[in-house]
Tab-separated table of C-alpha atoms and ligand atoms in Angstrom:
chain	number	residue	atom	x	y	z
C	1	MET	CA	148.559	61.038	-11.427
C	2	ASN	CA	152.106	61.044	-12.796
C	3	ILE	CA	153.231	64.439	-14.092
C	4	LEU	CA	156.138	65.626	-16.213
C	5	VAL	CA	157.591	69.097	-15.694
C	6	LEU	CA	159.389	70.374	-18.776
C	7	GLY	CA	162.319	72.750	-18.304
C	8	ALA	CA	165.507	73.211	-16.320
C	9	GLY	CA	165.260	76.429	-14.337
C	10	GLY	CA	164.184	77.905	-11.039
C	11	ARG	CA	160.610	78.020	-12.285
C	12	GLU	CA	160.609	74.267	-12.882
C	13	ASN	CA	162.234	73.629	-9.500
C	14	ALA	CA	159.417	75.665	-7.924
C	15	PHE	CA	156.793	73.682	-9.895
C	16	CYS	CA	158.290	70.366	-8.684
C	17	TRP	CA	158.531	71.631	-5.078
C	18	LYS	CA	154.887	72.707	-5.042
C	19	LEU	CA	153.658	69.557	-6.825
C	20	SER	CA	155.547	67.387	-4.340
C	21	LYS	CA	153.120	68.655	-1.670
C	22	SER	CA	150.051	67.677	-3.711
C	23	LYS	CA	147.940	64.754	-2.630
C	24	TYR	CA	146.813	64.260	-6.245
C	25	ILE	CA	150.274	63.693	-7.712
C	26	ASN	CA	151.986	60.299	-7.481
C	27	LYS	CA	155.254	60.736	-9.212
C	28	ILE	CA	156.997	63.757	-10.707
C	29	TYR	CA	159.361	63.587	-13.679
C	30	ALA	CA	161.529	66.491	-14.864
C	31	VAL	CA	162.991	66.977	-18.360
C	32	PRO	CA	165.823	67.816	-18.202
C	33	GLY	CA	165.522	69.285	-14.680
C	34	ASN	CA	168.456	70.336	-12.490
C	35	ALA	CA	170.071	69.456	-9.160
C	36	GLY	CA	167.111	71.083	-7.388
C	37	THR	CA	164.301	69.271	-9.236
C	38	GLU	CA	166.110	66.029	-8.353
C	39	ASN	CA	164.951	66.511	-4.750
C	40	TYR	CA	161.332	66.032	-5.854
C	41	ALA	CA	161.388	64.469	-9.304
C	42	GLU	CA	163.113	61.886	-11.455
C	43	ASN	CA	165.225	63.828	-13.953
C	44	HIS	CA	165.641	62.664	-17.548
C	45	ASN	CA	168.316	64.239	-19.675
C	46	ILE	CA	166.224	64.981	-22.759
C	47	SER	CA	165.942	68.298	-24.625
C	48	VAL	CA	162.635	70.147	-24.090
C	49	ASN	CA	162.359	70.340	-27.883
C	50	ASP	CA	162.865	66.614	-28.555
C	51	PHE	CA	159.160	65.745	-28.791
C	52	GLN	CA	159.778	62.170	-29.901
C	53	LYS	CA	161.916	61.311	-26.861
C	54	ILE	CA	159.434	63.097	-24.590
C	55	LYS	CA	156.660	60.972	-26.095
C	56	SER	CA	158.579	57.747	-25.333
C	57	LEU	CA	159.155	58.841	-21.733
C	58	VAL	CA	155.487	59.757	-21.304
C	59	ILE	CA	154.382	56.329	-22.559
C	60	ASP	CA	157.051	54.384	-20.596
C	61	LYS	CA	156.283	56.098	-17.300
C	62	GLY	CA	152.503	56.343	-17.562
C	63	ILE	CA	152.596	60.151	-17.421
C	64	LYS	CA	149.151	61.726	-17.736
C	65	MET	CA	150.009	65.424	-17.581
C	66	VAL	CA	152.844	67.595	-18.928
C	67	LEU	CA	153.419	71.041	-17.415
C	68	VAL	CA	155.475	73.035	-19.902
C	69	GLY	CA	157.827	75.575	-18.288
C	70	PRO	CA	159.543	77.493	-21.123
C	71	GLU	CA	157.967	79.029	-24.236
C	72	GLU	CA	160.092	77.391	-26.911
C	73	PRO	CA	158.465	73.932	-26.998
C	74	LEU	CA	155.032	75.616	-26.999
C	75	VAL	CA	155.897	77.913	-29.890
C	76	LYS	CA	157.346	74.861	-31.698
C	77	GLY	CA	154.053	73.029	-31.181
C	78	ILE	CA	154.491	70.410	-28.455
C	79	HIS	CA	150.785	70.602	-27.599
C	80	ASP	CA	149.778	70.097	-31.247
C	81	TYR	CA	152.299	67.213	-31.535
C	82	PHE	CA	150.573	65.390	-28.669
C	83	LEU	CA	147.058	66.089	-30.019
C	84	ASN	CA	147.996	64.738	-33.447
C	85	ASP	CA	149.278	61.401	-32.172
C	86	ASP	CA	146.637	58.838	-31.175
C	87	SER	CA	148.950	57.129	-28.678
C	88	ILE	CA	149.402	60.312	-26.570
C	89	LYS	CA	146.492	62.562	-27.475
C	90	ASP	CA	144.819	62.023	-24.087
C	91	VAL	CA	147.852	63.253	-22.151
C	92	HIS	CA	147.005	66.701	-20.750
C	93	ILE	CA	149.429	69.375	-21.849
C	94	ILE	CA	149.474	72.532	-19.729
C	95	GLY	CA	150.459	75.221	-22.210
C	96	PRO	CA	148.734	76.446	-25.383
C	97	GLN	CA	148.772	75.023	-28.884
C	98	LYS	CA	150.849	76.760	-31.571
C	99	LYS	CA	148.176	79.317	-32.428
C	100	GLY	CA	147.787	80.505	-28.803
C	101	ALA	CA	151.555	80.431	-28.296
C	102	LEU	CA	151.817	83.132	-30.964
C	103	LEU	CA	150.814	85.586	-28.245
C	104	GLU	CA	154.418	85.184	-27.123
C	105	GLY	CA	155.986	83.866	-30.340
C	106	SER	CA	155.028	86.857	-32.467
C	107	LYS	CA	155.043	90.398	-31.095
C	108	SER	CA	152.953	91.612	-34.059
C	109	PHE	CA	150.341	88.865	-33.555
C	110	ALA	CA	150.078	89.949	-29.918
C	111	LYS	CA	149.771	93.644	-30.843
C	112	GLU	CA	147.090	92.930	-33.459
C	113	PHE	CA	145.202	90.816	-30.893
C	114	MET	CA	145.356	93.676	-28.367
C	115	ILE	CA	144.113	96.235	-30.887
C	116	ARG	CA	141.219	93.998	-32.014
C	117	ASN	CA	140.202	93.508	-28.385
C	118	ASN	CA	140.675	97.087	-27.159
C	119	ILE	CA	143.417	96.179	-24.713
C	120	PRO	CA	145.570	99.168	-23.693
C	121	THR	CA	149.109	98.950	-25.077
C	122	ALA	CA	151.795	101.147	-26.653
C	123	LYS	CA	151.203	102.633	-30.113
C	124	TYR	CA	153.113	100.585	-32.714
C	125	LEU	CA	153.927	99.864	-36.343
C	126	LYS	CA	154.913	96.508	-37.822
C	127	VAL	CA	157.569	96.783	-40.519
C	128	ASN	CA	159.451	94.446	-42.831
C	129	GLU	CA	162.183	94.989	-45.377
C	130	ASP	CA	159.651	96.302	-47.931
C	131	ASN	CA	158.249	99.144	-45.825
C	132	ILE	CA	161.358	100.199	-43.931
C	133	ASN	CA	160.742	103.803	-45.070
C	134	GLU	CA	157.359	103.840	-43.396
C	135	GLY	CA	159.188	102.633	-40.297
C	136	ASN	CA	161.599	105.569	-40.492
C	137	VAL	CA	158.696	108.028	-40.850
C	138	PHE	CA	156.982	106.420	-37.829
C	139	LEU	CA	160.206	106.828	-35.831
C	140	ASP	CA	160.400	110.517	-36.873
C	141	ASP	CA	156.993	111.078	-35.280
C	142	LEU	CA	157.846	109.373	-31.965
C	143	SER	CA	159.717	110.950	-29.068
C	144	PRO	CA	162.833	109.221	-27.727
C	145	PRO	CA	163.655	106.683	-26.485
C	146	TYR	CA	162.731	104.404	-29.390
C	147	VAL	CA	161.626	100.791	-28.862
C	148	LEU	CA	162.433	98.197	-31.548
C	149	LYS	CA	161.295	94.604	-31.109
C	150	ALA	CA	162.168	91.570	-33.189
C	151	ASP	CA	158.813	89.992	-34.030
C	152	GLY	CA	159.853	86.404	-33.220
C	153	LEU	CA	161.497	84.667	-30.269
C	154	ALA	CA	165.055	85.919	-29.761
C	155	ALA	CA	166.016	84.318	-26.435
C	156	GLY	CA	164.966	87.445	-24.509
C	157	LYS	CA	167.394	89.647	-26.449
C	158	GLY	CA	165.153	90.945	-29.231
C	159	VAL	CA	164.094	94.268	-27.682
C	160	LEU	CA	166.238	97.373	-28.220
C	161	ILE	CA	165.631	100.669	-26.463
C	162	ILE	CA	167.571	103.452	-28.142
C	163	ASN	CA	167.873	107.138	-27.253
C	164	ASN	CA	169.103	108.524	-30.549
C	165	LEU	CA	166.873	108.724	-33.649
C	166	ASN	CA	169.627	108.035	-36.179
C	167	GLU	CA	170.887	105.103	-34.190
C	168	ALA	CA	167.340	103.748	-34.045
C	169	LYS	CA	167.093	103.947	-37.841
C	170	ILE	CA	170.429	102.157	-38.229
C	171	GLU	CA	169.340	99.413	-35.820
C	172	LEU	CA	166.031	99.061	-37.648
C	173	LYS	CA	167.986	98.424	-40.841
C	174	ASN	CA	170.325	96.021	-39.007
C	175	MET	CA	167.367	94.043	-37.755
C	176	LEU	CA	165.464	93.904	-41.058
C	177	ILE	CA	168.210	93.774	-43.673
C	178	GLU	CA	171.247	92.374	-41.832
C	179	LYS	CA	168.983	89.977	-39.873
C	180	LYS	CA	170.536	90.957	-36.550
C	181	PHE	CA	168.295	88.420	-34.785
C	182	GLY	CA	168.047	86.019	-37.730
C	183	GLU	CA	164.547	85.015	-38.824
C	184	ALA	CA	163.161	86.536	-35.602
C	185	SER	CA	163.805	90.059	-36.911
C	186	LYS	CA	162.412	89.510	-40.427
C	187	ASN	CA	159.554	91.614	-39.073
C	188	VAL	CA	160.054	94.333	-36.470
C	189	VAL	CA	157.561	96.053	-34.192
C	190	ILE	CA	158.394	99.708	-33.530
C	191	GLU	CA	156.745	100.956	-30.352
C	192	GLU	CA	156.070	104.129	-28.484
C	193	PHE	CA	158.118	104.152	-25.258
C	194	LEU	CA	156.001	103.851	-22.111
C	195	ASP	CA	157.355	105.489	-18.999
C	196	GLY	CA	156.250	103.784	-15.804
C	197	ILE	CA	156.806	100.937	-13.393
C	198	GLU	CA	156.500	97.304	-14.507
C	199	LEU	CA	154.707	94.394	-12.914
C	200	SER	CA	153.825	90.817	-13.874
C	201	CYS	CA	150.313	89.458	-13.753
C	202	PHE	CA	149.491	85.733	-14.035
C	203	VAL	CA	146.321	83.902	-14.967
C	204	LEU	CA	145.619	80.242	-15.520
C	205	THR	CA	142.931	79.692	-18.127
C	206	ASP	CA	141.102	77.009	-20.094
C	207	GLY	CA	140.347	79.617	-22.753
C	208	LYS	CA	136.985	80.538	-21.218
C	209	ASN	CA	137.361	80.595	-17.431
C	210	TYR	CA	140.400	81.814	-15.559
C	211	ILE	CA	141.860	82.139	-12.102
C	212	ASN	CA	144.317	84.775	-10.954
C	213	PHE	CA	147.638	83.885	-9.407
C	214	PRO	CA	149.424	86.466	-7.230
C	215	MET	CA	151.070	89.334	-9.073
C	216	ALA	CA	154.803	89.901	-8.835
C	217	LYS	CA	157.529	92.305	-9.799
C	218	ASP	CA	160.825	91.133	-11.181
C	219	TYR	CA	164.207	92.824	-11.504
C	220	LYS	CA	165.559	92.275	-14.997
C	221	LYS	CA	168.750	94.328	-15.079
C	222	ILE	CA	172.073	92.835	-14.030
C	223	GLY	CA	173.208	95.915	-12.099
C	224	GLU	CA	172.053	97.547	-8.901
C	225	GLY	CA	169.706	100.485	-9.364
C	226	ASP	CA	168.343	98.750	-12.495
C	227	THR	CA	171.418	99.391	-14.617
C	228	GLY	CA	173.305	97.421	-17.243
C	229	LEU	CA	172.188	94.553	-19.437
C	230	ASN	CA	168.878	92.750	-19.309
C	231	THR	CA	168.900	89.267	-17.783
C	232	GLY	CA	166.324	86.526	-17.328
C	233	GLY	CA	165.613	88.079	-13.924
C	234	MET	CA	167.747	88.804	-10.861
C	235	GLY	CA	165.051	88.731	-8.200
C	236	ALA	CA	161.333	89.131	-7.620
C	237	ILE	CA	158.791	90.189	-5.050
C	238	SER	CA	155.134	89.292	-4.484
C	239	PRO	CA	152.687	90.905	-3.791
C	240	VAL	CA	153.467	94.180	-5.535
C	241	PRO	CA	153.190	96.971	-2.944
C	242	PHE	CA	152.019	99.673	-5.374
C	243	VAL	CA	149.070	97.626	-6.695
C	244	SER	CA	145.985	98.974	-4.899
C	245	LYS	CA	142.580	97.320	-4.967
C	246	GLU	CA	141.366	99.860	-7.536
C	247	PHE	CA	144.388	99.290	-9.755
C	248	LYS	CA	143.881	95.522	-9.531
C	249	ASN	CA	140.238	95.958	-10.559
C	250	LYS	CA	141.309	98.077	-13.484
C	251	ILE	CA	143.748	95.377	-14.641
C	252	GLU	CA	140.991	92.799	-14.356
C	253	LYS	CA	138.433	94.872	-16.249
C	254	GLU	CA	140.582	96.442	-18.948
C	255	ILE	CA	143.171	93.735	-19.520
C	256	ILE	CA	142.507	90.272	-18.121
C	257	ARG	CA	138.835	89.905	-19.084
C	258	PRO	CA	139.253	91.360	-22.589
C	259	THR	CA	142.210	88.998	-23.101
C	260	ILE	CA	140.213	85.889	-22.155
C	261	ASN	CA	137.137	87.111	-24.059
C	262	GLY	CA	139.356	87.774	-27.060
C	263	LEU	CA	140.678	84.205	-27.007
C	264	ARG	CA	137.124	82.871	-26.862
C	265	LYS	CA	135.747	85.176	-29.550
C	266	GLU	CA	138.647	84.453	-31.873
C	267	LYS	CA	138.409	80.703	-31.192
C	268	ILE	CA	142.013	80.486	-30.053
C	269	ALA	CA	142.203	77.326	-27.932
C	270	PHE	CA	144.215	78.049	-24.815
C	271	ARG	CA	144.904	75.889	-21.800
C	272	GLY	CA	147.687	77.169	-19.618
C	273	PHE	CA	149.251	80.200	-18.062
C	274	ILE	CA	149.162	83.694	-19.475
C	275	PHE	CA	151.793	85.962	-18.029
C	276	ILE	CA	150.884	89.552	-18.802
C	277	GLY	CA	153.816	91.946	-18.617
C	278	LEU	CA	152.283	95.255	-17.564
C	279	ILE	CA	153.485	98.772	-17.128
C	280	LYS	CA	151.728	101.270	-14.863
C	281	VAL	CA	151.728	104.616	-16.640
C	282	LYS	CA	150.309	107.082	-14.096
C	283	ASP	CA	147.153	105.153	-13.130
C	284	GLN	CA	146.747	103.301	-16.401
C	285	PRO	CA	147.914	99.691	-16.820
C	286	LYS	CA	149.177	98.903	-20.316
C	287	VAL	CA	150.362	95.623	-21.772
C	288	ILE	CA	154.054	95.431	-22.662
C	289	GLU	CA	153.928	91.786	-23.673
C	290	TYR	CA	152.165	88.482	-23.314
C	291	ASN	CA	153.978	85.291	-22.360
C	292	VAL	CA	152.280	81.918	-22.592
C	293	ARG	CA	153.937	80.422	-19.512
C	294	MET	CA	154.847	81.372	-15.955
C	295	GLY	CA	157.669	83.828	-15.342
C	296	ASP	CA	161.081	83.025	-13.975
C	297	PRO	CA	161.962	84.134	-11.238
C	298	GLU	CA	158.333	85.216	-10.589
C	299	THR	CA	157.183	81.591	-10.111
C	300	GLU	CA	159.644	81.327	-7.220
C	301	VAL	CA	157.662	84.006	-5.309
C	302	VAL	CA	154.176	83.271	-6.663
C	303	LEU	CA	153.917	79.559	-5.785
C	304	PRO	CA	155.190	79.892	-2.187
C	305	ARG	CA	152.296	82.330	-1.553
C	306	ILE	CA	149.606	79.953	-2.831
C	307	LYS	CA	147.913	77.867	-0.172
C	308	ASN	CA	145.977	75.645	-2.604
C	309	ASP	CA	147.101	72.203	-3.714
C	310	PHE	CA	148.773	72.966	-7.076
C	311	GLY	CA	148.104	69.456	-8.399
C	312	GLU	CA	144.409	69.916	-7.645
C	313	ILE	CA	144.388	73.241	-9.524
C	314	LEU	CA	145.905	71.634	-12.624
C	315	ILE	CA	143.527	68.677	-12.470
C	316	SER	CA	140.572	71.081	-12.168
C	317	LEU	CA	141.894	72.935	-15.197
C	318	VAL	CA	141.956	69.853	-17.437
C	319	ASN	CA	138.598	68.604	-16.135
C	320	ASN	CA	136.856	71.887	-17.008
C	321	LYS	CA	136.353	72.651	-13.326
C	322	LEU	CA	138.433	75.786	-13.091
C	323	LYS	CA	135.434	77.877	-12.113
C	324	PHE	CA	135.113	75.915	-8.864
C	325	VAL	CA	138.677	76.687	-7.756
C	326	LYS	CA	138.923	79.264	-4.964
C	327	MET	CA	142.425	80.619	-4.736
C	328	LYS	CA	143.898	81.205	-1.281
C	329	PHE	CA	147.011	83.362	-0.969
C	330	SER	CA	149.280	83.853	2.015
C	331	ASP	CA	149.235	87.390	3.471
C	332	HIS	CA	152.988	87.207	3.743
C	333	SER	CA	155.312	88.716	1.192
C	334	ALA	CA	157.700	86.554	-0.736
C	335	ALA	CA	161.018	87.674	-2.144
C	336	THR	CA	163.568	85.794	-4.175
C	337	VAL	CA	167.182	86.752	-4.805
C	338	VAL	CA	168.931	85.157	-7.773
C	339	SER	CA	172.636	84.382	-7.741
C	340	VAL	CA	174.356	84.161	-11.111
C	341	SER	CA	177.654	83.066	-12.653
C	342	GLY	CA	180.362	85.729	-12.982
C	343	GLY	CA	180.092	87.421	-16.394
C	344	TYR	CA	176.385	86.632	-16.942
C	345	PRO	CA	174.430	87.747	-19.020
C	346	ALA	CA	177.494	87.888	-21.310
C	347	LYS	CA	180.070	85.068	-21.370
C	348	TYR	CA	180.412	83.017	-18.197
C	349	GLU	CA	181.915	79.711	-17.068
C	350	LYS	CA	180.072	76.668	-15.753
C	351	GLY	CA	181.127	73.778	-13.543
C	352	LYS	CA	181.999	75.665	-10.325
C	353	GLU	CA	181.314	73.719	-7.146
C	354	ILE	CA	178.586	75.311	-4.985
C	355	LYS	CA	179.166	75.271	-1.223
C	356	GLY	CA	176.861	76.287	1.610
C	357	LEU	CA	173.664	74.703	0.299
C	358	ASP	CA	173.263	72.595	3.447
C	359	ASN	CA	173.316	75.555	5.841
C	360	LYS	CA	170.250	75.655	8.051
C	361	THR	CA	167.613	78.140	6.849
C	362	GLU	CA	163.920	78.968	6.677
C	363	SER	CA	164.417	80.055	3.066
C	364	ILE	CA	163.524	77.849	0.121
C	365	ILE	CA	166.467	77.206	-2.168
C	366	PHE	CA	165.344	76.853	-5.785
C	367	HIS	CA	168.009	75.740	-8.223
C	368	CYS	CA	168.241	77.401	-11.653
C	369	GLY	CA	171.383	76.360	-13.559
C	370	THR	CA	172.844	73.566	-11.425
C	371	ILE	CA	173.874	69.965	-11.897
C	372	LYS	CA	174.701	67.190	-9.428
C	373	LYS	CA	177.759	64.995	-9.953
C	374	SER	CA	178.875	62.413	-7.385
C	375	LYS	CA	176.810	64.080	-4.655
C	376	LYS	CA	178.345	67.510	-5.278
C	377	VAL	CA	176.433	70.389	-6.875
C	378	PHE	CA	178.017	72.492	-9.632
C	379	THR	CA	176.952	75.622	-11.527
C	380	ASN	CA	175.508	74.790	-14.923
C	381	GLY	CA	174.035	78.038	-16.262
C	382	GLY	CA	173.908	81.835	-16.033
C	383	ARG	CA	171.353	81.993	-13.272
C	384	VAL	CA	172.353	79.540	-10.549
C	385	LEU	CA	170.108	79.755	-7.454
C	386	ALA	CA	166.914	81.579	-6.516
C	387	VAL	CA	166.653	81.952	-2.744
C	388	THR	CA	163.057	82.622	-1.686
C	389	SER	CA	161.892	83.763	1.743
C	390	LEU	CA	158.571	84.756	3.235
C	391	GLY	CA	158.157	87.633	5.659
C	392	ARG	CA	155.586	89.996	7.107
C	393	ASP	CA	156.637	92.510	4.459
C	394	PHE	CA	158.904	92.334	1.457
C	395	LYS	CA	161.811	93.978	3.295
C	396	MET	CA	161.833	91.240	5.875
C	397	ALA	CA	161.561	88.573	3.172
C	398	VAL	CA	164.419	90.103	1.176
C	399	SER	CA	166.648	90.342	4.220
C	400	LYS	CA	166.097	86.655	5.082
C	401	SER	CA	167.142	85.674	1.563
C	402	TYR	CA	170.295	87.803	1.847
C	403	SER	CA	171.272	86.254	5.150
C	404	PHE	CA	171.216	82.814	3.524
C	405	ILE	CA	172.779	83.736	0.205
C	406	LYS	CA	175.764	85.516	1.741
C	407	ASN	CA	177.005	82.133	2.970
C	408	ILE	CA	176.698	80.489	-0.441
C	409	ASN	CA	179.959	80.128	-2.203
C	410	TYR	CA	181.089	79.349	-5.734
C	411	LYS	CA	183.754	80.912	-7.884
C	412	GLY	CA	182.430	84.080	-9.524
C	413	ILE	CA	179.166	84.326	-7.525
C	414	TYR	CA	177.256	87.582	-8.082
C	415	TYR	CA	173.827	88.766	-6.950
C	416	ARG	CA	172.122	92.133	-6.688
C	417	LYS	CA	172.080	93.531	-3.163
C	418	ASP	CA	169.129	95.877	-3.807
C	419	ILE	CA	166.101	93.726	-4.695
C	420	GLY	CA	163.036	95.827	-3.791
C	421	PHE	CA	165.061	99.066	-3.717
C	422	ASP	CA	162.488	101.030	-5.721
C	423	LEU	CA	159.402	100.117	-3.701
R	501	AMP	P1	159.496	92.562	-23.849
R	501	AMP	O1	160.354	91.427	-24.319
R	501	AMP	O2	158.483	93.015	-24.844
R	501	AMP	O3	158.939	92.329	-22.463
R	501	AMP	O4	160.489	93.770	-23.593
R	501	AMP	C1	161.584	93.658	-22.712
R	501	AMP	C2	161.649	94.847	-21.805
R	501	AMP	O5	161.760	96.034	-22.584
R	501	AMP	C3	160.373	95.062	-20.974
R	501	AMP	O6	160.393	94.323	-19.802
R	501	AMP	C4	160.442	96.543	-20.725
R	501	AMP	O7	161.332	96.836	-19.661
R	501	AMP	C5	161.047	97.085	-21.969
R	501	AMP	N1	159.987	97.561	-22.912
R	501	AMP	C6	159.387	96.845	-23.865
R	501	AMP	N2	158.475	97.581	-24.525
R	501	AMP	C7	158.496	98.806	-23.962
R	501	AMP	C8	157.785	100.027	-24.210
R	501	AMP	N3	156.898	100.125	-25.183
R	501	AMP	N4	158.071	101.062	-23.410
R	501	AMP	C9	158.994	100.972	-22.436
R	501	AMP	N5	159.703	99.875	-22.167
R	501	AMP	C10	159.472	98.796	-22.921
R	502	LIG	N1	160.984	87.167	-15.624
R	502	LIG	C1	160.577	87.408	-16.940
R	502	LIG	C2	160.267	86.216	-17.740
R	502	LIG	O1	160.116	85.117	-17.240
R	502	LIG	O2	160.131	86.348	-18.953
């Protein structure tokens, strides 16, 4: 089968890498891909949101399956677009239709879904410009810090965590009235702050059956010791050392099963990944957010620990055979360390030549924002490389990644030196 991987990051590089080992996959295409996907796939420089051009490519190349990496094309309805066009409706899209994508595309939809299905999550109130006063009263009753979330997609920037009550009220007004995040903050979800440690949980589902992928923990802050601005993710580890068997069972019973049952009961068609952002508050897992895709950089530690043929898993999914899939995970730990462009997540420059990629290593080098020009590789985004290693424990894995990454060179390179510091 020919498959198209949609997206341009480390996650998509990891998808292509894993699919290249599948005996069920003939040819891999990447849209738009990066210098790393090029090692396994044929890149096509098309936007992930240009459904018409994607359709032409799919028809031209005889592509039978599309694995969607990022959320935006899903929230914009790529799956529905394919289903509504007779010439491509039989192409299997991995990723939900618009309705299911609302689990990520609308924070209030996700909260309402959780409440209806008794899934543990933070207390919340949805507000718009007409009930801003109710929002202020709700804030008065909460203890600091205060969590304000733009309802819609805001490129990962729509969540504010504020210590001061007055400041929170001002920001609430900024979001609703001044449209701080544009249309995305027309509605705002105000949430109780949950104090605990975060982890990421991944399931692949056809809307009725599901299989678990390994859990992971990512490091979102730019600075060491989890300080500074939020990023897409600066590193990740799998498995998560503080997840015991009992805690895993609790996640399964109180969160994963009610989520899948909820989709079925509410007749929300869903074929694809659900990434459940969890927080462990004492011994209670609670949902921080749903994403309708794999995580990045979590994919870069999750896939290297899976022993199954990834192509076979996806084919089982679309053939309604998911319940026959037996997942096999490596006992080893995986760690990835992400190198970024100087200045990221604020302003940064692109186009810096990357040197050291050919150094000998056991690590797997996943490219995030890179581009190849006349056989040289240049930076082309905020996150540049994700260097993944396996080891008997996460410390060993992390240290292997550091010994490779310290010999990588491009102008402005930065990476956190403390991935795993809190475990
Ligand atoms: P989200 O986009 O909903 O995942 O939020 C981004 C980040 O904000 C999360 O990864 C958490 O670190 C933090 N966050 C979101 N909601 C809460 C909450 N209710 N309590 C504490 N931290 C939160
Ligand atoms: N690493 C977090 C995300 O992919 O959203």
